[in-house]
């Protein structure tokens, strides 16, 4: 599995994937794949890293666990494959995008164009057993993705970190806020969106922060497929 990590990230995470915990994590995921369907497919576990090379990271959007139903997860947080119905959290993101930046709802939930613009769409856990949310929690992925957040914080400047919900906000301690912008907010899930996500205008705020740092804004509009 580690051989699928793109070269741009291998240069900054090479030592991490040699550590004993990551070797054990690889064994665990391989055993899970032998016994159960696991999402996303092995070739897409590191999709976020492939679509957003290290030197292009401008925004880091943190999710928690991959989608666990058939055909949804493809390695980007909040995103689903083309042709798959957008899940509730993404539907709420689209609603807020519409009021925030005049977004027009596309005919899909595939967010790759954001990743290609420099939004690292990172889940804290990168695999899940089918239909079993959080089933790969605590197996080593969090150690790896914490290292990702730390490396971005330590070696880049003026990245916008977007932390929605209590789980993501616990990662704030990994980020040097003197060098980066940390945006905390309510998670877009149906359980919490009405309690502060709607009306928070996070997408325009990200672009203001990027422009203040002399970087181009993200074009949040997703073209139809």
mmCIF file of C-alpha atoms in Angstrom:
data_model
loop_
_atom_site.group_PDB
_atom_site.id
_atom_site.type_symbol
_atom_site.label_atom_id
_atom_site.label_comp_id
_atom_site.label_asym_id
_atom_site.label_seq_id
_atom_site.Cartn_x
_atom_site.Cartn_y
_atom_site.Cartn_z
ATOM 1 C CA UNK A 1 0.000 0.000 0.000
ATOM 2 C CA UNK A 2 2.756 2.487 0.878
ATOM 3 C CA UNK A 3 4.157 2.159 -2.640
ATOM 4 C CA UNK A 4 1.033 3.992 -3.851
ATOM 5 C CA UNK A 5 1.934 7.186 -1.972
ATOM 6 C CA UNK A 6 2.878 9.755 -4.661
ATOM 7 C CA UNK A 7 6.503 10.844 -4.906
ATOM 8 C CA UNK A 8 5.863 14.460 -3.898
ATOM 9 C CA UNK A 9 4.531 13.220 -0.557
ATOM 10 C CA UNK A 10 7.004 10.374 -0.204
ATOM 11 C CA UNK A 11 9.764 12.995 -0.044
ATOM 12 C CA UNK A 12 8.212 14.530 3.096
ATOM 13 C CA UNK A 13 6.652 11.392 4.607
ATOM 14 C CA UNK A 14 9.194 8.746 3.641
ATOM 15 C CA UNK A 15 10.381 8.230 7.199
ATOM 16 C CA UNK A 16 6.784 7.932 8.415
ATOM 17 C CA UNK A 17 5.873 4.997 6.190
ATOM 18 C CA UNK A 18 8.938 3.082 7.385
ATOM 19 C CA UNK A 19 7.907 3.236 11.041
ATOM 20 C CA UNK A 20 6.669 0.078 12.786
ATOM 21 C CA UNK A 21 3.138 1.438 13.324
ATOM 22 C CA UNK A 22 2.689 2.025 9.586
ATOM 23 C CA UNK A 23 3.959 -1.451 8.744
ATOM 24 C CA UNK A 24 1.423 -2.854 11.211
ATOM 25 C CA UNK A 25 -1.304 -0.649 9.708
ATOM 26 C CA UNK A 26 -0.528 -2.025 6.253
ATOM 27 C CA UNK A 27 -0.819 -5.576 7.555
ATOM 28 C CA UNK A 28 -4.140 -4.777 9.226
ATOM 29 C CA UNK A 29 -5.638 -3.215 6.090
ATOM 30 C CA UNK A 30 -4.411 -6.110 3.925
ATOM 31 C CA UNK A 31 -6.030 -8.621 6.296
ATOM 32 C CA UNK A 32 -9.266 -6.607 6.301
ATOM 33 C CA UNK A 33 -9.306 -6.590 2.495
ATOM 34 C CA UNK A 34 -8.888 -10.359 2.438
ATOM 35 C CA UNK A 35 -11.844 -10.841 4.793
ATOM 36 C CA UNK A 36 -14.218 -7.976 3.913
ATOM 37 C CA UNK A 37 -14.965 -5.324 1.310
ATOM 38 C CA UNK A 38 -12.928 -2.231 2.256
ATOM 39 C CA UNK A 39 -13.387 1.296 0.936
ATOM 40 C CA UNK A 40 -11.945 3.057 -0.927
ATOM 41 C CA UNK A 41 -10.279 0.581 -3.322
ATOM 42 C CA UNK A 42 -6.568 0.202 -2.620
ATOM 43 C CA UNK A 43 -5.584 2.229 -5.691
ATOM 44 C CA UNK A 44 -7.557 5.225 -4.360
ATOM 45 C CA UNK A 45 -6.482 5.257 -0.702
ATOM 46 C CA UNK A 46 -4.023 8.079 -1.431
ATOM 47 C CA UNK A 47 -6.161 9.946 -3.994
ATOM 48 C CA UNK A 48 -6.035 13.170 -1.970
ATOM 49 C CA UNK A 49 -2.232 13.097 -2.172
ATOM 50 C CA UNK A 50 -2.210 12.253 -5.879
ATOM 51 C CA UNK A 51 -4.595 15.075 -6.812
ATOM 52 C CA UNK A 52 -2.898 17.616 -4.532
ATOM 53 C CA UNK A 53 0.899 17.315 -4.700
ATOM 54 C CA UNK A 54 2.709 18.592 -1.620
ATOM 55 C CA UNK A 55 4.034 21.730 -3.270
ATOM 56 C CA UNK A 56 0.523 22.733 -4.377
ATOM 57 C CA UNK A 57 -1.238 22.539 -0.997
ATOM 58 C CA UNK A 58 -2.955 25.849 -0.224
ATOM 59 C CA UNK A 59 -5.908 24.638 1.846
ATOM 60 C CA UNK A 60 -6.269 21.574 4.076
ATOM 61 C CA UNK A 61 -9.866 20.436 4.627
ATOM 62 C CA UNK A 62 -10.056 17.732 7.269
ATOM 63 C CA UNK A 63 -12.668 14.993 7.370
ATOM 64 C CA UNK A 64 -12.893 12.027 9.703
ATOM 65 C CA UNK A 65 -13.752 8.652 8.146
ATOM 66 C CA UNK A 66 -14.369 7.540 4.543
ATOM 67 C CA UNK A 67 -17.929 6.969 3.389
ATOM 68 C CA UNK A 68 -18.793 3.337 4.067
ATOM 69 C CA UNK A 69 -21.564 2.536 1.587
ATOM 70 C CA UNK A 70 -21.022 0.911 -1.794
ATOM 71 C CA UNK A 71 -19.331 3.003 -4.454
ATOM 72 C CA UNK A 72 -19.059 6.219 -2.456
ATOM 73 C CA UNK A 73 -15.505 6.635 -1.164
ATOM 74 C CA UNK A 74 -12.663 7.412 -3.548
ATOM 75 C CA UNK A 75 -10.070 8.970 -1.246
ATOM 76 C CA UNK A 76 -11.225 12.596 -0.858
ATOM 77 C CA UNK A 77 -13.067 13.736 2.255
ATOM 78 C CA UNK A 78 -16.723 14.718 1.681
ATOM 79 C CA UNK A 79 -16.509 13.696 -2.018
ATOM 80 C CA UNK A 80 -18.238 10.794 -3.770
ATOM 81 C CA UNK A 81 -17.689 9.211 -7.150
ATOM 82 C CA UNK A 82 -19.466 10.597 -10.209
ATOM 83 C CA UNK A 83 -22.956 9.138 -10.467
ATOM 84 C CA UNK A 84 -23.311 8.627 -6.704
ATOM 85 C CA UNK A 85 -25.938 10.664 -4.857
ATOM 86 C CA UNK A 86 -24.302 13.395 -2.713
ATOM 87 C CA UNK A 87 -24.532 12.441 0.981
ATOM 88 C CA UNK A 88 -26.279 14.759 3.476
ATOM 89 C CA UNK A 89 -23.146 16.609 4.659
ATOM 90 C CA UNK A 90 -22.202 17.412 1.080
ATOM 91 C CA UNK A 91 -25.756 18.521 0.298
ATOM 92 C CA UNK A 92 -25.452 20.976 3.198
ATOM 93 C CA UNK A 93 -22.084 22.174 1.880
ATOM 94 C CA UNK A 94 -23.723 22.863 -1.476
ATOM 95 C CA UNK A 95 -26.500 24.853 0.230
ATOM 96 C CA UNK A 96 -23.967 27.000 2.079
ATOM 97 C CA UNK A 97 -21.880 27.434 -1.057
ATOM 98 C CA UNK A 98 -24.966 28.758 -2.851
ATOM 99 C CA UNK A 99 -25.610 31.460 -0.263
ATOM 100 C CA UNK A 100 -21.927 32.177 0.322
ATOM 101 C CA UNK A 101 -20.457 32.392 -3.176
ATOM 102 C CA UNK A 102 -23.393 32.007 -5.574
ATOM 103 C CA UNK A 103 -22.609 28.349 -6.234
ATOM 104 C CA UNK A 104 -24.813 26.462 -8.670
ATOM 105 C CA UNK A 105 -25.496 22.884 -7.589
ATOM 106 C CA UNK A 106 -23.826 20.463 -10.034
ATOM 107 C CA UNK A 107 -25.148 17.085 -11.142
ATOM 108 C CA UNK A 108 -22.677 15.153 -8.971
ATOM 109 C CA UNK A 109 -20.765 15.107 -5.692
ATOM 110 C CA UNK A 110 -17.267 14.658 -7.124
ATOM 111 C CA UNK A 111 -14.947 17.291 -5.615
ATOM 112 C CA UNK A 112 -11.742 16.518 -7.499
ATOM 113 C CA UNK A 113 -11.567 19.984 -9.070
ATOM 114 C CA UNK A 114 -11.095 21.475 -5.587
ATOM 115 C CA UNK A 115 -8.248 19.046 -4.921
ATOM 116 C CA UNK A 116 -6.628 19.917 -8.252
ATOM 117 C CA UNK A 117 -6.607 23.585 -7.186
ATOM 118 C CA UNK A 118 -4.664 22.856 -4.012
ATOM 119 C CA UNK A 119 -7.298 21.808 -1.465
ATOM 120 C CA UNK A 120 -5.879 18.767 0.336
ATOM 121 C CA UNK A 121 -9.068 16.865 1.142
ATOM 122 C CA UNK A 122 -7.761 14.697 3.946
ATOM 123 C CA UNK A 123 -9.668 12.215 6.077
ATOM 124 C CA UNK A 124 -8.099 11.414 9.444
ATOM 125 C CA UNK A 125 -8.677 7.705 8.706
ATOM 126 C CA UNK A 126 -8.113 6.595 5.114
ATOM 127 C CA UNK A 127 -9.911 3.230 4.961
ATOM 128 C CA UNK A 128 -13.108 1.688 6.334
ATOM 129 C CA UNK A 129 -14.787 -1.716 6.275
ATOM 130 C CA UNK A 130 -17.926 -1.684 4.136
ATOM 131 C CA UNK A 131 -21.046 -0.588 6.030
ATOM 132 C CA UNK A 132 -19.119 -0.265 9.316
ATOM 133 C CA UNK A 133 -18.363 3.396 10.113
ATOM 134 C CA UNK A 134 -15.193 4.024 12.129
ATOM 135 C CA UNK A 135 -14.202 0.353 11.801
ATOM 136 C CA UNK A 136 -10.567 1.302 11.020
ATOM 137 C CA UNK A 137 -10.364 3.930 13.737
ATOM 138 C CA UNK A 138 -7.422 3.604 16.111
ATOM 139 C CA UNK A 139 -5.397 1.299 13.854
ATOM 140 C CA UNK A 140 -2.663 3.771 12.913
ATOM 141 C CA UNK A 141 -4.163 6.024 10.267
ATOM 142 C CA UNK A 142 -4.564 8.878 12.734
ATOM 143 C CA UNK A 143 -0.848 8.783 13.532
ATOM 144 C CA UNK A 144 -0.069 8.999 9.833
ATOM 145 C CA UNK A 145 -2.501 11.816 9.037
ATOM 146 C CA UNK A 146 -1.399 13.752 12.135
ATOM 147 C CA UNK A 147 2.088 13.564 10.645
ATOM 148 C CA UNK A 148 0.716 14.921 7.361
ATOM 149 C CA UNK A 149 -0.827 17.892 9.164
ATOM 150 C CA UNK A 150 2.402 18.523 11.080
ATOM 151 C CA UNK A 151 4.566 18.394 7.938
ATOM 152 C CA UNK A 152 2.304 20.835 6.117
ATOM 153 C CA UNK A 153 2.374 23.135 9.133
ATOM 154 C CA UNK A 154 6.147 22.922 9.612
ATOM 155 C CA UNK A 155 7.318 23.216 6.026
ATOM 156 C CA UNK A 156 4.779 25.442 4.252
ATOM 157 C CA UNK A 157 3.487 28.965 4.878
ATOM 158 C CA UNK A 158 0.054 30.561 4.763
ATOM 159 C CA UNK A 159 -1.971 27.378 4.363
ATOM 160 C CA UNK A 160 -5.643 27.674 5.328
ATOM 161 C CA UNK A 161 -6.626 24.788 7.623
ATOM 162 C CA UNK A 162 -10.404 24.174 7.719
ATOM 163 C CA UNK A 163 -11.499 22.296 10.842
ATOM 164 C CA UNK A 164 -15.233 21.581 11.013
ATOM 165 C CA UNK A 165 -16.606 19.974 14.150
ATOM 166 C CA UNK A 166 -15.108 18.846 17.429
ATOM 167 C CA UNK A 167 -13.127 15.929 16.015
ATOM 168 C CA UNK A 168 -11.277 18.065 13.471
ATOM 169 C CA UNK A 169 -10.720 20.881 15.936
ATOM 170 C CA UNK A 170 -8.729 18.571 18.191
ATOM 171 C CA UNK A 171 -6.053 18.675 15.476
ATOM 172 C CA UNK A 172 -5.523 22.409 15.964
ATOM 173 C CA UNK A 173 -2.650 21.648 18.335
ATOM 174 C CA UNK A 174 -0.685 20.221 15.384
ATOM 175 C CA UNK A 175 -0.784 23.530 13.480
ATOM 176 C CA UNK A 176 1.478 26.567 13.916
ATOM 177 C CA UNK A 177 -1.147 29.324 13.946
ATOM 178 C CA UNK A 178 1.561 31.988 13.663
ATOM 179 C CA UNK A 179 2.322 30.749 10.119
ATOM 180 C CA UNK A 180 -1.090 29.615 8.964
ATOM 181 C CA UNK A 181 -4.794 30.472 9.116
ATOM 182 C CA UNK A 182 -6.926 28.066 11.152
ATOM 183 C CA UNK A 183 -10.658 28.248 10.429
ATOM 184 C CA UNK A 184 -12.836 26.423 12.924
ATOM 185 C CA UNK A 185 -16.548 25.934 12.435
ATOM 186 C CA UNK A 186 -19.587 23.724 12.816
ATOM 187 C CA UNK A 187 -19.615 20.441 10.888
ATOM 188 C CA UNK A 188 -21.984 20.353 7.875
ATOM 189 C CA UNK A 189 -23.652 17.109 8.980
ATOM 190 C CA UNK A 190 -27.456 17.189 9.372
ATOM 191 C CA UNK A 191 -26.988 16.809 13.132
ATOM 192 C CA UNK A 192 -25.211 20.134 13.467
ATOM 193 C CA UNK A 193 -25.513 22.223 10.305
ATOM 194 C CA UNK A 194 -28.504 24.214 11.546
ATOM 195 C CA UNK A 195 -26.559 25.095 14.690
ATOM 196 C CA UNK A 196 -24.001 27.271 12.974
ATOM 197 C CA UNK A 197 -22.744 25.821 9.706
ATOM 198 C CA UNK A 198 -25.450 27.519 7.674
ATOM 199 C CA UNK A 199 -24.602 31.190 7.432
ATOM 200 C CA UNK A 200 -20.960 30.752 8.466
ATOM 201 C CA UNK A 201 -19.729 31.558 4.909
ATOM 202 C CA UNK A 202 -16.550 29.464 5.210
ATOM 203 C CA UNK A 203 -15.802 29.275 1.493
ATOM 204 C CA UNK A 204 -15.541 33.009 0.915
ATOM 205 C CA UNK A 205 -13.518 33.231 4.149
ATOM 206 C CA UNK A 206 -11.000 30.732 2.772
ATOM 207 C CA UNK A 207 -10.616 32.814 -0.362
ATOM 208 C CA UNK A 208 -10.143 36.036 1.590
ATOM 209 C CA UNK A 209 -7.379 34.370 3.602
ATOM 210 C CA UNK A 210 -5.676 33.076 0.456
ATOM 211 C CA UNK A 211 -5.849 36.468 -1.238
ATOM 212 C CA UNK A 212 -4.499 38.181 1.879
ATOM 213 C CA UNK A 213 -1.469 35.877 1.554
ATOM 214 C CA UNK A 214 -1.043 36.754 -2.115
ATOM 215 C CA UNK A 215 -2.455 33.454 -3.369
ATOM 216 C CA UNK A 216 -5.227 32.969 -5.936
ATOM 217 C CA UNK A 217 -8.680 32.056 -4.595
ATOM 218 C CA UNK A 218 -10.317 28.663 -5.029
ATOM 219 C CA UNK A 219 -12.961 28.436 -7.742
ATOM 220 C CA UNK A 220 -15.562 26.546 -5.713
ATOM 221 C CA UNK A 221 -17.947 26.091 -8.648
ATOM 222 C CA UNK A 222 -17.984 22.486 -9.802
ATOM 223 C CA UNK A 223 -18.676 21.931 -13.503
ATOM 224 C CA UNK A 224 -21.340 19.413 -14.432
ATOM 225 C CA UNK A 225 -20.060 16.007 -15.539
#
